[in-house]
Coordinates of N, CA and C in Angstrom, one line a residue:
M1012 N -4.7 0.7 -18.0 CA -4.5 1.4 -17.5 C -3.2 2.2 -16.9
V1013 N -3.6 3.5 -16.9 CA -2.5 4.2 -16.3 C -2.3 5.4 -15.4
L1014 N -1.5 5.5 -14.5 CA -1.2 6.4 -13.7 C -0.8 7.9 -13.8
I1015 N -1.3 8.7 -13.6 CA -1.2 10.4 -13.9 C -1.0 10.7 -11.8
T1016 N 0.1 11.4 -11.9 CA 0.3 12.0 -10.9 C 0.6 13.6 -10.7
R1017 N -0.6 14.3 -10.3 CA -0.2 15.6 -9.8 C 0.2 15.9 -8.1
K1018 N 1.3 17.0 -8.6 CA 2.2 17.1 -6.7 C 1.5 18.8 -6.6
A1019 N 1.5 19.1 -5.5 CA 0.8 19.8 -4.6 C 2.1 20.1 -3.3
E1020 N 1.8 21.4 -3.0 CA 3.1 21.9 -1.7 C 2.3 23.0 -1.4
F1021 N 2.2 22.7 0.3 CA 2.2 23.4 1.3 C 2.7 23.6 2.3
S1022 N 2.1 24.7 3.5 CA 3.3 25.0 4.4 C 2.3 24.3 5.6
A1023 N 2.6 24.0 6.5 CA 1.7 24.0 8.0 C 2.2 23.7 9.4
S1024 N 1.7 23.8 10.4 CA 2.7 24.0 11.8 C 1.7 22.7 12.7
H1025 N 2.6 22.0 13.5 CA 1.7 21.0 14.2 C 2.4 20.7 15.5
R1026 N 1.9 20.0 16.5 CA 2.7 18.7 17.2 C 2.2 17.9 17.3
L1027 N 3.1 16.9 17.3 CA 2.8 15.7 17.5 C 2.0 15.5 19.5
A1028 N 0.9 15.5 19.0 CA 0.0 14.9 20.6 C -1.1 14.9 20.9
N1029 N -1.2 13.9 21.6 CA -2.8 13.3 21.7 C -3.5 14.2 22.5
P1030 N -4.8 14.5 22.0 CA -5.5 15.6 22.9 C -6.0 15.4 24.3
D1031 N -6.2 14.0 24.7 CA -6.3 13.6 26.0 C -5.2 12.9 27.0
W1032 N -3.8 13.5 25.7 CA -2.9 12.8 27.1 C -1.9 15.0 27.9
S1033 N -1.7 14.3 28.8 CA -1.0 15.5 29.5 C 0.4 15.9 28.7
D1034 N 0.6 16.9 29.1 CA 2.6 18.2 28.1 C 2.9 16.7 28.2
E1035 N 3.4 16.5 29.9 CA 4.1 15.1 29.8 C 4.3 14.0 29.0
K1036 N 3.2 13.5 29.2 CA 3.1 12.2 28.6 C 3.1 12.1 26.8
N1037 N 2.4 13.2 26.3 CA 3.3 13.4 25.1 C 4.6 13.7 24.8
A1038 N 5.2 14.6 25.6 CA 7.2 14.6 25.1 C 7.8 13.5 25.8
E1039 N 6.6 12.3 26.6 CA 7.4 11.2 26.7 C 7.4 10.3 25.1
V1040 N 5.8 10.6 24.5 CA 6.1 9.7 23.9 C 6.4 10.1 22.0
F1041 N 6.5 11.1 21.6 CA 6.6 11.8 20.9 C 7.7 13.0 20.9
G1042 N 8.4 12.9 21.9 CA 10.2 13.5 22.5 C 10.0 15.0 21.7
I1043 N 10.9 15.0 21.0 CA 11.0 16.6 20.2 C 9.7 17.3 19.6
E1044 N 9.3 15.7 18.9 CA 8.1 16.6 17.9 C 7.0 16.8 19.0
S1045 N 6.9 16.2 20.1 CA 5.5 17.0 20.5 C 5.4 18.4 20.6
Q1046 N 6.5 19.5 20.6 CA 6.4 20.9 20.3 C 6.5 20.8 18.8
T1047 N 5.5 22.8 19.1 CA 5.4 23.6 18.1 C 6.5 23.2 16.8
H1048 N 5.8 23.0 15.7 CA 7.0 23.2 14.4 C 6.1 22.6 12.9
G1049 N 7.2 22.8 12.2 CA 6.4 23.3 11.1 C 7.1 22.4 9.6
H1050 N 6.4 22.0 8.6 CA 7.2 21.2 7.6 C 6.5 22.3 6.1
N1051 N 7.4 22.0 4.7 CA 6.6 22.6 4.0 C 6.8 20.8 3.7
Y1052 N 5.1 20.6 3.0 CA 4.7 19.3 2.8 C 4.7 19.2 1.0
V1053 N 5.3 18.4 0.7 CA 4.4 18.5 -0.9 C 4.0 17.1 -0.9
L1054 N 2.7 17.0 -1.5 CA 2.1 16.2 -2.1 C 1.8 15.4 -3.4
E1055 N 2.0 14.4 -3.3 CA 1.9 13.6 -4.7 C 0.3 13.1 -4.6
V1056 N -0.6 13.5 -6.0 CA -1.7 12.5 -5.9 C -1.9 12.2 -7.1
T1057 N -1.7 10.3 -7.0 CA -2.1 9.4 -8.0 C -3.3 9.0 -8.4
V1058 N -3.6 9.0 -10.2 CA -4.9 8.6 -10.3 C -5.1 7.4 -11.8
A1059 N -5.6 6.6 -11.5 CA -5.4 5.4 -12.3 C -6.5 5.3 -13.0
G1060 N -6.1 5.5 -14.7 CA -7.9 4.9 -14.8 C -7.6 4.8 -16.6
D1061 N -8.1 4.4 -17.3 CA -8.1 4.1 -18.4 C -8.1 6.1 -19.2
V1062 N -7.8 5.8 -20.8 CA -7.1 6.8 -21.5 C -9.1 7.3 -22.2
D1063 N -9.3 8.2 -21.7 CA -11.1 8.6 -23.0 C -10.3 8.6 -24.0
P1064 N -10.8 8.0 -25.2 CA -10.4 8.0 -25.7 C -10.7 9.4 -27.4
V1065 N -11.4 10.3 -26.6 CA -12.0 11.1 -27.1 C -11.3 12.7 -26.6
N1066 N -10.8 12.3 -25.3 CA -9.6 13.8 -24.8 C -8.4 13.2 -25.0
G1067 N -8.3 11.8 -24.6 CA -7.2 11.2 -24.6 C -6.2 11.7 -22.9
M1068 N -7.3 12.0 -21.8 CA -6.5 12.0 -20.4 C -7.6 11.1 -19.5
I1069 N -7.2 10.5 -18.1 CA -7.4 10.0 -17.4 C -8.8 11.0 -16.5
M1070 N -8.0 12.1 -17.0 CA -9.0 13.2 -16.1 C -8.5 14.7 -16.0
D1071 N -9.3 15.2 -16.5 CA -8.8 16.5 -16.7 C -8.0 17.3 -15.1
L1072 N -6.9 17.1 -15.5 CA -5.6 17.7 -15.0 C -6.3 19.3 -13.9
K1073 N -6.1 19.9 -14.8 CA -7.2 21.2 -13.8 C -8.0 21.0 -12.8
E1074 N -9.2 20.2 -13.0 CA -10.7 19.8 -12.4 C -9.1 19.2 -11.1
L1075 N -8.4 18.7 -10.7 CA -7.6 17.6 -10.5 C -7.5 18.8 -9.1
K1076 N -6.0 19.6 -9.7 CA -6.2 20.7 -9.7 C -6.6 21.2 -8.2
D1077 N -8.1 22.2 -9.1 CA -8.6 22.5 -7.9 C -9.2 22.0 -6.9
L1078 N -9.3 19.8 -7.1 CA -10.1 19.9 -6.1 C -9.0 19.7 -5.0
I1079 N -7.4 19.7 -5.1 CA -6.7 18.9 -4.2 C -6.7 21.0 -3.7
T1080 N -7.0 22.0 -4.4 CA -6.0 22.9 -3.9 C -8.1 23.2 -2.8
R1081 N -9.1 23.1 -3.2 CA -9.8 23.2 -2.0 C -9.9 22.4 -1.2
E1082 N -10.0 21.2 -1.7 CA -9.5 20.2 0.3 C -8.7 20.0 0.7
I1083 N -7.8 20.3 0.3 CA -6.1 20.4 1.3 C -5.5 21.5 1.2
I1084 N -5.2 22.0 0.4 CA -4.3 23.6 0.3 C -5.0 24.4 0.7
E1085 N -6.2 25.0 0.5 CA -7.0 26.0 1.4 C -7.5 25.8 2.6
P1086 N -7.3 25.0 2.7 CA -7.3 24.6 4.3 C -6.6 23.9 5.1
W1087 N -5.7 24.1 4.9 CA -3.7 23.2 5.5 C -3.1 24.7 5.4
D1088 N -2.8 25.3 4.3 CA -1.8 25.6 4.1 C -1.7 26.7 5.0
H1089 N -1.1 27.2 5.5 CA 0.2 28.1 6.3 C -1.0 28.8 7.8
R1090 N -1.3 26.9 8.1 CA -2.9 26.6 9.6 C -1.5 25.8 10.7
H1091 N -1.4 25.8 12.0 CA -1.4 25.3 12.8 C -2.5 23.7 13.1
L1092 N -2.4 22.8 12.0 CA -3.1 21.7 12.1 C -3.6 21.0 13.8
N1093 N -2.9 21.7 14.8 CA -4.3 20.7 15.4 C -5.1 22.1 16.1
H1094 N -4.4 23.1 15.9 CA -5.9 24.4 16.2 C -7.2 24.9 15.4
E1095 N -6.2 25.2 13.6 CA -7.2 25.3 12.8 C -7.8 24.3 11.6
A1096 N -7.2 22.9 12.3 CA -8.2 22.2 10.3 C -8.7 20.8 11.2
P1097 N -9.4 21.1 11.3 CA -10.0 19.3 12.2 C -10.0 18.4 10.8
P1098 N -9.8 17.2 11.3 CA -10.1 16.6 12.6 C -8.8 16.8 13.6
F1099 N -7.6 17.3 13.1 CA -6.7 17.6 13.7 C -6.3 17.7 14.9
D1100 N -7.6 17.9 15.4 CA -7.8 18.8 16.6 C -7.9 18.0 17.7
R1101 N -8.4 16.2 17.5 CA -8.9 14.9 17.8 C -8.1 14.0 17.5
I1102 N -7.2 13.4 16.5 CA -6.3 12.9 16.1 C -5.0 13.6 16.1
V1103 N -4.0 13.0 16.1 CA -2.5 13.8 16.0 C -2.0 13.2 14.5
P1104 N -1.8 15.0 14.4 CA -1.5 15.2 12.8 C -0.2 14.5 12.2
T1105 N 0.0 12.9 12.1 CA 1.2 12.9 11.8 C 1.1 12.5 10.4
A1106 N 1.6 12.2 9.5 CA 1.8 12.4 8.5 C 1.5 11.2 7.9
E1107 N 0.9 10.2 8.7 CA 0.3 8.9 8.1 C -1.3 9.5 8.8
N1108 N -1.5 10.1 9.8 CA -3.0 10.5 9.8 C -3.2 11.7 8.0
L1109 N -2.8 12.4 8.0 CA -2.5 13.7 7.1 C -3.1 12.2 5.9
V1110 N -2.3 12.1 5.3 CA -2.4 11.5 3.8 C -4.1 10.4 4.1
K1111 N -4.4 9.6 5.2 CA -5.8 8.8 5.5 C -6.7 9.9 5.2
E1112 N -6.8 11.2 6.3 CA -7.5 12.1 5.7 C -7.5 12.8 4.1
T1113 N -6.3 13.2 3.4 CA -5.9 13.6 2.2 C -7.3 12.5 1.3
W1114 N -7.2 11.3 1.6 CA -7.7 10.0 0.7 C -9.0 10.5 1.3
K1115 N -9.5 10.4 2.5 CA -11.0 10.9 2.6 C -11.7 11.9 1.9
R1116 N -11.0 12.9 1.4 CA -11.5 14.2 1.6 C -11.0 13.7 -0.6
L1117 N -10.3 13.5 -1.2 CA -10.5 13.2 -2.7 C -11.2 12.2 -3.0
E1118 N -10.9 11.2 -2.3 CA -11.4 9.7 -3.1 C -13.1 9.8 -3.7
P1119 N -14.0 10.7 -2.9 CA -15.4 10.3 -3.4 C -15.1 11.4 -4.1
A1120 N -14.6 12.4 -4.7 CA -14.2 12.9 -5.9 C -13.9 13.1 -7.9
I1121 N -13.1 12.0 -6.9 CA -12.0 11.4 -8.4 C -12.8 10.0 -8.8
H1122 N -13.6 9.2 -8.1 CA -13.7 8.1 -8.3 C -14.9 8.2 -9.3
G1123 N -15.0 7.4 -10.5 CA -15.9 7.3 -11.4 C -15.4 6.9 -12.7
E1124 N -16.3 7.3 -13.7 CA -15.5 7.4 -15.1 C -14.6 6.8 -15.4
G1125 N -14.2 5.6 -15.3 CA -13.2 5.0 -15.8 C -11.9 4.7 -15.2
R1126 N -12.2 6.0 -13.7 CA -10.7 6.0 -13.0 C -10.8 6.1 -11.1
R1127 N -9.9 5.7 -10.8 CA -9.9 5.8 -9.2 C -8.8 6.5 -9.1
L1128 N -8.8 7.0 -7.1 CA -7.5 7.3 -6.6 C -6.4 6.2 -6.8
H1129 N -5.2 6.2 -7.1 CA -4.6 4.7 -6.9 C -3.8 5.0 -5.1
S1130 N -3.5 6.3 -5.3 CA -2.0 6.3 -4.0 C -1.7 8.4 -3.9
I1131 N -1.6 7.7 -2.6 CA -1.2 9.3 -2.1 C 0.2 9.4 -1.4
R1132 N 1.1 10.6 -1.8 CA 2.9 10.3 -1.3 C 2.7 11.7 -0.4
L1133 N 3.2 11.5 0.4 CA 3.0 12.6 1.1 C 4.5 13.1 1.4
Y1134 N 5.6 13.7 1.0 CA 7.0 14.5 2.3 C 6.8 15.2 3.0
E1135 N 7.3 15.0 4.6 CA 6.7 15.6 4.8 C 7.9 16.1 5.5
T1136 N 9.6 16.3 4.9 CA 10.6 16.6 4.8 C 11.2 15.8 3.8
S1137 N 11.9 16.4 2.5 CA 12.8 16.0 1.8 C 13.3 14.4 1.9
D1138 N 13.9 13.7 3.1 CA 14.0 12.4 3.3 C 13.2 11.4 4.2
L1139 N 12.0 12.0 4.3 CA 10.7 11.3 4.7 C 9.4 11.4 4.1
Y1140 N 8.7 10.1 3.6 CA 7.9 10.5 3.3 C 7.0 9.2 3.6
V1141 N 5.2 9.3 3.2 CA 4.2 8.1 3.5 C 3.5 8.5 2.6
D1142 N 3.7 6.3 1.8 CA 2.3 6.2 1.1 C 1.0 5.7 1.6
Y1143 N 0.2 6.0 0.9 CA -1.3 5.1 1.5 C -1.7 5.3 -0.2
A1144 N -2.5 4.1 0.2 CA -2.8 3.4 -1.5 C -4.4 3.1 -0.7
G1145 N -4.9 3.8 0.6 CA -6.4 3.8 0.7 C -7.2 1.8 0.9
P1146 N -8.2 2.1 1.9 CA -8.7 1.5 2.1 C -9.4 0.1 0.7
V1147 N -9.0 -0.6 1.7 CA -9.1 -2.2 0.8 C -10.4 -2.6 0.4
N1148 N -11.5 -3.1 -0.3 CA -13.0 -3.4 -0.1 C -13.5 -3.1 0.7
G1149 N -13.6 -1.9 1.1 CA -14.1 -1.3 2.1 C -13.6 -1.4 3.4
Q1150 N -12.5 -2.2 3.7 CA -12.0 -2.2 5.0 C -10.6 -1.0 4.7
A1151 N -10.4 -0.4 6.1 CA -9.0 0.1 6.6 C -8.0 0.3 6.2
A1152 N -7.0 0.6 5.6 CA -6.3 0.0 5.5 C -4.6 -0.2 6.1

């Protein structure tokens, strides 16, 4: 088993706010993060698999880059996540929820041919990141 990681970057704004709560309740729970602000996110997508004996790869890295661009970068880059990027109009756009949504969008296209999505790391700032390894045996992680 070999692991390979592709890195991508995007910028987006958000506010940590439950859409079912008042502004006061969101401010109480999320503090300053309940105000609109932005991040320069760094996303790392790691694929695990067997090396193909013919082409020497787990996965075509251009295919992986194109997938990340189509499913994550294009819909989220330079967007206000709460207003322009479903499902974050219904759920709080925390880094934790961003990695879970990233997994949901990427995993079906990666899984198969002796490979699988291994993990996702999302840096919200240079000193804060979230790792996600996806559901275990079909159960939420």
